[in-house]
CSV table of C-alpha atoms in Angstrom, one decimal:
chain,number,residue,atom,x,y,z
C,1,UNK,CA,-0.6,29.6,-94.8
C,2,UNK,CA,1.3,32.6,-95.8
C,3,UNK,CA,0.0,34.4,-92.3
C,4,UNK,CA,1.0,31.7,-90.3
C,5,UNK,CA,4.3,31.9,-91.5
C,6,UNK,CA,4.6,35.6,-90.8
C,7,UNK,CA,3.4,35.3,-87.2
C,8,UNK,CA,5.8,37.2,-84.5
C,9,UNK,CA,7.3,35.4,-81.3
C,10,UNK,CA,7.8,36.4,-77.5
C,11,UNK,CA,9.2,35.6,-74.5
C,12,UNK,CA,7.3,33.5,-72.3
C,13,UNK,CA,8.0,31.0,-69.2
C,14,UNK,CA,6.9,27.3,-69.8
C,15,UNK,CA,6.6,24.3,-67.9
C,16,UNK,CA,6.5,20.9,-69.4
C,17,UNK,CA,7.2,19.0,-66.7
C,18,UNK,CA,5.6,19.3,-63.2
C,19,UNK,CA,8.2,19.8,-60.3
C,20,UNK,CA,10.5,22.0,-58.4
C,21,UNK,CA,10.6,26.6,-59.6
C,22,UNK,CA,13.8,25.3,-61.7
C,23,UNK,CA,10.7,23.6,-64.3
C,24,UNK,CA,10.0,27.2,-65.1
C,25,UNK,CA,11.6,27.5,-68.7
C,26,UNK,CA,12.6,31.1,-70.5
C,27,UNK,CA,12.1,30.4,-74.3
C,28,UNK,CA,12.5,33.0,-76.8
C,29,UNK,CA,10.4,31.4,-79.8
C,30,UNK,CA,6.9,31.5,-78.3
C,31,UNK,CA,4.2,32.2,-81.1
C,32,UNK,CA,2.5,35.3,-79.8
C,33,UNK,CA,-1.1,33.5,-79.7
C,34,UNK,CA,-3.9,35.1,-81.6
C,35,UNK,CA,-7.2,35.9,-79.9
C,36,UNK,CA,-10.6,34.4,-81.1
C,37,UNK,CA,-14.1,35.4,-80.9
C,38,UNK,CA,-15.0,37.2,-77.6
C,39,UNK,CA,-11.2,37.4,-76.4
C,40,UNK,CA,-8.7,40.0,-76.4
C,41,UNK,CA,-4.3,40.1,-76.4
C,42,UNK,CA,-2.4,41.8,-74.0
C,43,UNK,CA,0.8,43.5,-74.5
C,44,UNK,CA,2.0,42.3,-70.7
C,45,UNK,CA,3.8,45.1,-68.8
C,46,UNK,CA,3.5,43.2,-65.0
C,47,UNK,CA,2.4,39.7,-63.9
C,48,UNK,CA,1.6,38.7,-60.6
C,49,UNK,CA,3.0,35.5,-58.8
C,50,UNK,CA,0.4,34.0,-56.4
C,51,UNK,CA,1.2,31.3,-54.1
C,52,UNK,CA,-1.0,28.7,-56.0
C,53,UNK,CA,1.4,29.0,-59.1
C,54,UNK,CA,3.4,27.3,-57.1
C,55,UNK,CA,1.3,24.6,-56.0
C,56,UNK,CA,0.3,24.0,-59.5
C,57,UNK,CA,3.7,23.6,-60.9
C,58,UNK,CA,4.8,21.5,-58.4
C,59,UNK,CA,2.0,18.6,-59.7
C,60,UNK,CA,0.5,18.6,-56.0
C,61,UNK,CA,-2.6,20.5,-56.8
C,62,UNK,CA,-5.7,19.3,-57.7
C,63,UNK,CA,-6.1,21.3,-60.6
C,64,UNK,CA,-3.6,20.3,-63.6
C,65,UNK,CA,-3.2,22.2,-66.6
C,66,UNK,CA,-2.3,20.0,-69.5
C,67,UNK,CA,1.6,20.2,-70.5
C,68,UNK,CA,3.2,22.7,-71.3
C,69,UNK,CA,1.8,25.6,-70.1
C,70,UNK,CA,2.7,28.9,-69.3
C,71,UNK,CA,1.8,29.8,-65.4
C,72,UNK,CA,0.4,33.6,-64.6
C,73,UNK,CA,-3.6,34.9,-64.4
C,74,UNK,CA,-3.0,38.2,-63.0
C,75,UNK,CA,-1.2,40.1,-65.9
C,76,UNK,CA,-1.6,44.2,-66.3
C,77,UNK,CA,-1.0,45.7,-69.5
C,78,UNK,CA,-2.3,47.3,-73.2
C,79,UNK,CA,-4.7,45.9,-75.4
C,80,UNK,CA,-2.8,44.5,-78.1
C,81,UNK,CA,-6.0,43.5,-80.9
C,82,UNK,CA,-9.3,42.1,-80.1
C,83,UNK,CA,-10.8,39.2,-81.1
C,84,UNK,CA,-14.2,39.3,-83.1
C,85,UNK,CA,-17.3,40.8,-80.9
C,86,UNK,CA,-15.6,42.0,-78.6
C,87,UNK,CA,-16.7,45.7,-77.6
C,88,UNK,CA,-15.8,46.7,-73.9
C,89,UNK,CA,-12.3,47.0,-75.3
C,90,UNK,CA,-9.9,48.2,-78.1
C,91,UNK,CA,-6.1,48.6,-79.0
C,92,UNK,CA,-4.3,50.9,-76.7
C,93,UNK,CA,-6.9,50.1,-73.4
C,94,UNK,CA,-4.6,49.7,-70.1
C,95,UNK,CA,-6.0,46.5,-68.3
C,96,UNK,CA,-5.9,44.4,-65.7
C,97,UNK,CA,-7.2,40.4,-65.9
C,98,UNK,CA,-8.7,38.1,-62.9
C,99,UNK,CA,-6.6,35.1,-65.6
C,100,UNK,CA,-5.7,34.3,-69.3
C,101,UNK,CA,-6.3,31.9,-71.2
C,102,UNK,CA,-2.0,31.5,-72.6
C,103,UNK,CA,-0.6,32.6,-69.7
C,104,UNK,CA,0.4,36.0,-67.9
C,105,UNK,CA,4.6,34.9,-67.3
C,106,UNK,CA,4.6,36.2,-70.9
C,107,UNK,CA,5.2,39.3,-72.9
C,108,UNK,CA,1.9,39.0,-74.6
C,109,UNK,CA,-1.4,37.2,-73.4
C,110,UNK,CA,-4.5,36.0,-74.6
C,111,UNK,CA,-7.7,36.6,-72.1
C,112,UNK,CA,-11.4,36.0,-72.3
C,113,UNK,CA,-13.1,40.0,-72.3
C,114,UNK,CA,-15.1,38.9,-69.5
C,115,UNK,CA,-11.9,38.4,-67.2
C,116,UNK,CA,-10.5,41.6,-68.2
C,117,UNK,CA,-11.3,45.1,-66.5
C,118,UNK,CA,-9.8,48.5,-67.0
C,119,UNK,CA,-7.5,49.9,-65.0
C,120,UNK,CA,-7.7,53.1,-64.3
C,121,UNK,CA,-5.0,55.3,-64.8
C,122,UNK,CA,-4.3,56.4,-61.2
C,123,UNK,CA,-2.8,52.7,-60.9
C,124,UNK,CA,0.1,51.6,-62.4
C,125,UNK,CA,0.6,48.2,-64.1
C,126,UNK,CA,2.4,46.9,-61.0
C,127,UNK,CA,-0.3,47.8,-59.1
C,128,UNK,CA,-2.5,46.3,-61.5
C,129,UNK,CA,-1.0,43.0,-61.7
C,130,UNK,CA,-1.2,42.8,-58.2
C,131,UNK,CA,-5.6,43.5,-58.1
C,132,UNK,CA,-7.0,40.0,-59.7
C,133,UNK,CA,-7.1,37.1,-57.6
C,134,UNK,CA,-5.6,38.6,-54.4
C,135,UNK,CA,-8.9,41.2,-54.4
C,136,UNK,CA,-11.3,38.7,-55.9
C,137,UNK,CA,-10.2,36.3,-53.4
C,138,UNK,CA,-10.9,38.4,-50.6
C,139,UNK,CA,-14.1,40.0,-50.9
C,140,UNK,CA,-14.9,36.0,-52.2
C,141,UNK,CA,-13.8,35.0,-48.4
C,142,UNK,CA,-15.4,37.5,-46.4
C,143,UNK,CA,-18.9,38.2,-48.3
C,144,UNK,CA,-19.7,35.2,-50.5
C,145,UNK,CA,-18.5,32.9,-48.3
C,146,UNK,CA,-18.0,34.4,-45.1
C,147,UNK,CA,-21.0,36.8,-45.0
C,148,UNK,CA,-19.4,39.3,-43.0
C,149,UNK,CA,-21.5,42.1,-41.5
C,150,UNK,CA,-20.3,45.8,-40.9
C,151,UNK,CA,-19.1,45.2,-37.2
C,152,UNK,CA,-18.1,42.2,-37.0
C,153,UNK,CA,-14.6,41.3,-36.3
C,154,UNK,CA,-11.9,39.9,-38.3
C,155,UNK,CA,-8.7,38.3,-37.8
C,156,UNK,CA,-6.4,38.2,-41.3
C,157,UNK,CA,-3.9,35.1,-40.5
C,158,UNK,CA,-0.9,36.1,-42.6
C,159,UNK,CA,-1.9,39.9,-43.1
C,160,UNK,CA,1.1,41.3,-45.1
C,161,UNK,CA,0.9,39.5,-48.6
C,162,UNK,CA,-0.9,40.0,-51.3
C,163,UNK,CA,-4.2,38.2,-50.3
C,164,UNK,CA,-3.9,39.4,-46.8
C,165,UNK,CA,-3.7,43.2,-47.5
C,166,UNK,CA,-6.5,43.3,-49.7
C,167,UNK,CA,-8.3,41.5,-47.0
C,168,UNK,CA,-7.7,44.5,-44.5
C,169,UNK,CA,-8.4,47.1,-46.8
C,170,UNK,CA,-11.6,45.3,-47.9
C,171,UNK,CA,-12.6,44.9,-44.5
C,172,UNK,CA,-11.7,48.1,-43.1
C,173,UNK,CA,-13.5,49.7,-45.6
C,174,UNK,CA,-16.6,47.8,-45.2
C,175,UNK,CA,-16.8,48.6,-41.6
C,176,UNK,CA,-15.4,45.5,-39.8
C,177,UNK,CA,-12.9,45.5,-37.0
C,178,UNK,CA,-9.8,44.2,-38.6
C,179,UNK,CA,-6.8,42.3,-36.4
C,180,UNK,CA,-3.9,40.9,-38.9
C,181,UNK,CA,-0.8,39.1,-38.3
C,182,UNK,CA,2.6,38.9,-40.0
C,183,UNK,CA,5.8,37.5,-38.6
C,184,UNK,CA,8.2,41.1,-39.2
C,185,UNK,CA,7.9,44.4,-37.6
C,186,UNK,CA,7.8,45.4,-41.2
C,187,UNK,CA,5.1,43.0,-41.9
C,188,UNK,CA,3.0,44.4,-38.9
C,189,UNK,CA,3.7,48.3,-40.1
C,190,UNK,CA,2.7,47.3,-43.8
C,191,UNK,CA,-0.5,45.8,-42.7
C,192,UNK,CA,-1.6,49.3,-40.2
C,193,UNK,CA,-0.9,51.0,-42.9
C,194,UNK,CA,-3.1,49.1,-44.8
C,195,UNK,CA,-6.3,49.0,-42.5
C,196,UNK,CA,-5.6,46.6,-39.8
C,197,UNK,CA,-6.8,48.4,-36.4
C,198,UNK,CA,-4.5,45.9,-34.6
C,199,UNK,CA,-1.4,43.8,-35.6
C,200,UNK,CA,0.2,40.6,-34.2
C,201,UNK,CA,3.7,39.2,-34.9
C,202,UNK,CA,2.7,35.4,-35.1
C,203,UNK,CA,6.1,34.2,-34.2
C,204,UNK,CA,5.3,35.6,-31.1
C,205,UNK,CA,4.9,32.3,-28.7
C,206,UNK,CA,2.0,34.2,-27.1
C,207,UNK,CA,0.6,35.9,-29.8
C,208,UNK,CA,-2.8,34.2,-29.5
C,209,UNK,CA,-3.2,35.2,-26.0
C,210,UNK,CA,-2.2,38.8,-27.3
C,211,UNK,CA,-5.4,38.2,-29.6
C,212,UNK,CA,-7.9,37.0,-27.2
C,213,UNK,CA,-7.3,39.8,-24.8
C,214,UNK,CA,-7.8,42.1,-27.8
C,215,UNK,CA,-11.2,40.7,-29.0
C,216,UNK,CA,-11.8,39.9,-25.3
C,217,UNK,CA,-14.2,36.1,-24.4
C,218,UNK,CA,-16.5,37.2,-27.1
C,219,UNK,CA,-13.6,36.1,-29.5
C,220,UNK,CA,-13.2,37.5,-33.4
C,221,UNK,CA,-16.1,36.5,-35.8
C,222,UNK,CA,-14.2,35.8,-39.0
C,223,UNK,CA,-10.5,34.2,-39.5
C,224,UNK,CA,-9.3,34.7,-43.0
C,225,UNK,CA,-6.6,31.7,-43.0
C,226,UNK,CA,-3.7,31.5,-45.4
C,227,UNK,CA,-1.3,29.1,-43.4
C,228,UNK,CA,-4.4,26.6,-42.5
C,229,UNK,CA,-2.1,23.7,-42.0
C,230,UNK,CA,-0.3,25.8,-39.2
C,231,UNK,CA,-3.2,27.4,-37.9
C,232,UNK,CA,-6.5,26.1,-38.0
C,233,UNK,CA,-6.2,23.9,-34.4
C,234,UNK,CA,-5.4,27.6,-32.8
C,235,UNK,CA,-7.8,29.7,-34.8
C,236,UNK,CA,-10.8,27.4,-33.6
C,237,UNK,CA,-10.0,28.6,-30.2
C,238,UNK,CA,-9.9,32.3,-30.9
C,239,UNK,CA,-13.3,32.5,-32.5
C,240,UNK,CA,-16.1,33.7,-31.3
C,241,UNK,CA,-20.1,31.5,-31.0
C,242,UNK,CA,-21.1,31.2,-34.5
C,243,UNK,CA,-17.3,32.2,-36.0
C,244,UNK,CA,-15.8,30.8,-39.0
C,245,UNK,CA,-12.8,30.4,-40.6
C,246,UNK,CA,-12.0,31.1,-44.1
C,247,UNK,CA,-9.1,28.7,-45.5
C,248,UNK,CA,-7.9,30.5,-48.2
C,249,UNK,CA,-4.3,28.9,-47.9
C,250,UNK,CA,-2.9,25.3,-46.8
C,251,UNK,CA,0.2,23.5,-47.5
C,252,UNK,CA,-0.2,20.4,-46.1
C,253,UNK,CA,-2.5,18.5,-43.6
C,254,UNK,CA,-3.1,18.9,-39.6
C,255,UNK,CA,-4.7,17.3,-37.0
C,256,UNK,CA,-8.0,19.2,-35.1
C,257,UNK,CA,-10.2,18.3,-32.3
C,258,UNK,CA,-13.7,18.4,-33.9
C,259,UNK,CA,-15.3,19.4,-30.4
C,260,UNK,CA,-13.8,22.3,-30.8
C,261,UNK,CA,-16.1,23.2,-33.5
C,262,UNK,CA,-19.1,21.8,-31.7
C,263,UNK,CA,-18.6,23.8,-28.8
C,264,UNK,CA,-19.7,27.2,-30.5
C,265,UNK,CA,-21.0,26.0,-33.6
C,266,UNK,CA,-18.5,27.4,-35.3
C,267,UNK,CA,-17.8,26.5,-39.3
C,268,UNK,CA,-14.5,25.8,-41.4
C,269,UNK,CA,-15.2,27.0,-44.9
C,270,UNK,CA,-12.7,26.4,-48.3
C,271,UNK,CA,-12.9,29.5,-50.2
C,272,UNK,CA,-11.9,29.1,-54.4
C,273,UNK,CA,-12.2,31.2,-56.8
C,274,UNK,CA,-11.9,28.7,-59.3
C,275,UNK,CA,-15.2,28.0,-58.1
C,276,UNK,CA,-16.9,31.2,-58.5
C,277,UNK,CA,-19.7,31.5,-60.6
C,278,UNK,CA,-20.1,34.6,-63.7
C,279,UNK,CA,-22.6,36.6,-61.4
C,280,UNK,CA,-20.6,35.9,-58.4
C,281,UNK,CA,-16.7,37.2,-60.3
C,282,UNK,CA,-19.5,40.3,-61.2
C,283,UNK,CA,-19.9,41.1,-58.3
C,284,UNK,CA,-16.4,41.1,-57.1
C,285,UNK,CA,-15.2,43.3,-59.7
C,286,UNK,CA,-17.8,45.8,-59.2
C,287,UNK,CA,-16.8,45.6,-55.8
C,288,UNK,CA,-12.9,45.9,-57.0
C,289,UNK,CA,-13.8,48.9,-59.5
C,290,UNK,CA,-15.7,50.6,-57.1
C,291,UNK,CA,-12.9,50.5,-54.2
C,292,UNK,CA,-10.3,52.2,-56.9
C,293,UNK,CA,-13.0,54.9,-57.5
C,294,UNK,CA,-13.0,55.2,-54.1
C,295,UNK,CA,-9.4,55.4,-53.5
C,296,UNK,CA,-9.2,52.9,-50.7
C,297,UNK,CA,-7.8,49.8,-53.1
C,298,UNK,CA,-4.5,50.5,-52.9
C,299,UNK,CA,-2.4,47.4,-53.9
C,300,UNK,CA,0.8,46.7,-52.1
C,301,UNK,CA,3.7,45.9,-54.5
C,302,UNK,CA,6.4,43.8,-52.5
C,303,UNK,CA,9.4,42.2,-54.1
C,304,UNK,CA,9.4,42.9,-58.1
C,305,UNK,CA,11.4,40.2,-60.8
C,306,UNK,CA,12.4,40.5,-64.5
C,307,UNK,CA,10.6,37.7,-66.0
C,308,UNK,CA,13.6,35.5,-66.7
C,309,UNK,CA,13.8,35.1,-63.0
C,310,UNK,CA,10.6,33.6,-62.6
C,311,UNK,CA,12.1,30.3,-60.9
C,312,UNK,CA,13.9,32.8,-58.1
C,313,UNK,CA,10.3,34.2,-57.4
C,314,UNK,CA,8.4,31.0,-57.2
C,315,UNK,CA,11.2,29.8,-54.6
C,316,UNK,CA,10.7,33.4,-52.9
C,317,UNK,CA,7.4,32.9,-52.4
C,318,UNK,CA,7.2,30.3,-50.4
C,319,UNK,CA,10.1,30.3,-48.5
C,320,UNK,CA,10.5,34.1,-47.7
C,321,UNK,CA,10.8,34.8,-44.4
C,322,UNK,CA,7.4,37.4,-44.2
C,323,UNK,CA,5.5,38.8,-47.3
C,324,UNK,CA,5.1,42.5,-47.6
C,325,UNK,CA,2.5,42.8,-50.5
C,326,UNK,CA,2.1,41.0,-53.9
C,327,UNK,CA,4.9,39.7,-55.8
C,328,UNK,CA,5.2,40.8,-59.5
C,329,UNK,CA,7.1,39.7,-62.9
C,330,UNK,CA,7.8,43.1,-65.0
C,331,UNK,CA,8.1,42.9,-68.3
């Protein structure tokens, strides 16, 4: 009892009511949580903000956590202790996680050791906080799901956020012909820079023609779709026989001609991580690890937030005008 009473507090964002970014609560008397058998705590230095935070705070998801809950999975920081059996790490590792277990919009969080990898120390913890589920998510949607091929063509739809630019350097790196779109000239620079042999501004009214005389009446293989309640009626138009599209993203419903999909036997596919099984997040991380060896995972950090304005970056997120690489929390 006498430990419990001497147990330290933190800053850390909680929600206990689903709704609008202002739900996102700053309290100052968080119990730093403790980690158990095979887990480790993290000393947070950076926290990424992916779009599906938002979705899940909002209520409209179809995952709910149970109330309250602190919102963050992509944290990067310093192994604070270590939980019993836990080997792969000690105090003073820099990490970065796939998710926690307490909650990455924190200054400390609790993960399981099997969702945490090093990071390597040409990365810094912005960096790192911007590798776990954008990364994951895309080598998920274009060779677990979308068995992409070196040679085949891609097309990332919303290229220039986090997802999106991890997608292109993934791709480029795997040998695939990579088109992205983004609606800024700044968008379209961010995502050449980043791999993308081609880029399209999709506010462009004629942008998809644009696309189809690239790719030419062959069409592009892949779609990695982040905006699939915009998109998808268009994107089944662009691809080639035998295409798919990857819906990563959606924000609401839209209406498609099936016949479209008939016409080339073509496939829609949901991509989740959530859904992932342990051999499958393996292999993604090898895949992750290995591109930082490499040098070609380079993450984009775009627009960075002390954590007390988490709210400001959750409405950011999905109301910003074009994303230009992942959004963090610092700490």
């Amino acid at each position: 009892v006498a430990m419990a009473a001497t147990r330290s507090v933190m800053r850390a964002v909680r929600v206990f009511e689903f709704g609008g970014p202002e739900v996102l609560k700053l309290q100052s008397d968080v119990l730093v949580p403790v980690p158990k058998e095979n887990q480790v705590l993290i000393k947070v230095h950076a926290c990424g903000v992916n779009p599906v935070e938002t979705y899940i705070r909002s209520g409209t998801y179809a995952r709910k956590p149970a109330l309250p809950y602190t919102p963050g999975s992509d944290v990067a920081g310093v192994i604070e202790s270590v939980g019993e059996h836990v080997t792969a790490f000690k105090k003073g590792d820099r990490v970065f996680t796939l998710e926690t277990l307490s909650g990455g919009y924190a200054e400390y969080a609790v993960a399981a050791a099997n969702r945490v990898f090093p990071l390597p120390d040409k990365l810094d913890f912005r960096q790192g906080a911007a590798i776990g589920v954008p990364y994951f998510t895309a080598y998920r949607a274009l060779f677990q799901k979308g068995c992409a091929k070196a040679g085949e063509s891609v097309l990332v739809h919303g290229a220039s956020g986090g997802v999106g630019l991890a997608t292109c350097q993934i791709a480029r790196a795997c040998g695939l012909k990579v088109l992205g779109t983004a609606g800024t000239e700044e968008g379209m620079n961010m995502i050449l820079r980043n791999g993308a042999h081609q880029a399209f501004n999709h506010r462009d009214p004629n942008y998809t023609e644009r696309i189809k005389a690239c790719t030419g009446p062959g069409g592009v293989d892949i779609i990695i779709e982040m905006l699939s309640n915009v998109n998808l009626d268009a994107d089944l138009q662009l691809l080639s026989c035998a295409g798919r599209v990857m819906v990563v993203g959606c924000r609401g419903r839209i209406e498609i001609n099936p016949r479209d999909t008939m016409s080339k036997e073509s496939s829609i596919i949901g991509v989740s991580l959530f859904l992932a099984t342990e051999e499958e997040r393996r292999e993604c991380a090898t895949a992750v690890l290995d591109g930082i060896e490499a040098g070609w995972l380079k993450p984009v950090v775009g627009l960075e937030y002390p954590l007390e304005k988490a709210a400001k970056a959750h409405e950011d997120i999905i109301c910003s005008s074009g994303a230009q690489g992942k959004m963090v929390l610092l700490l």
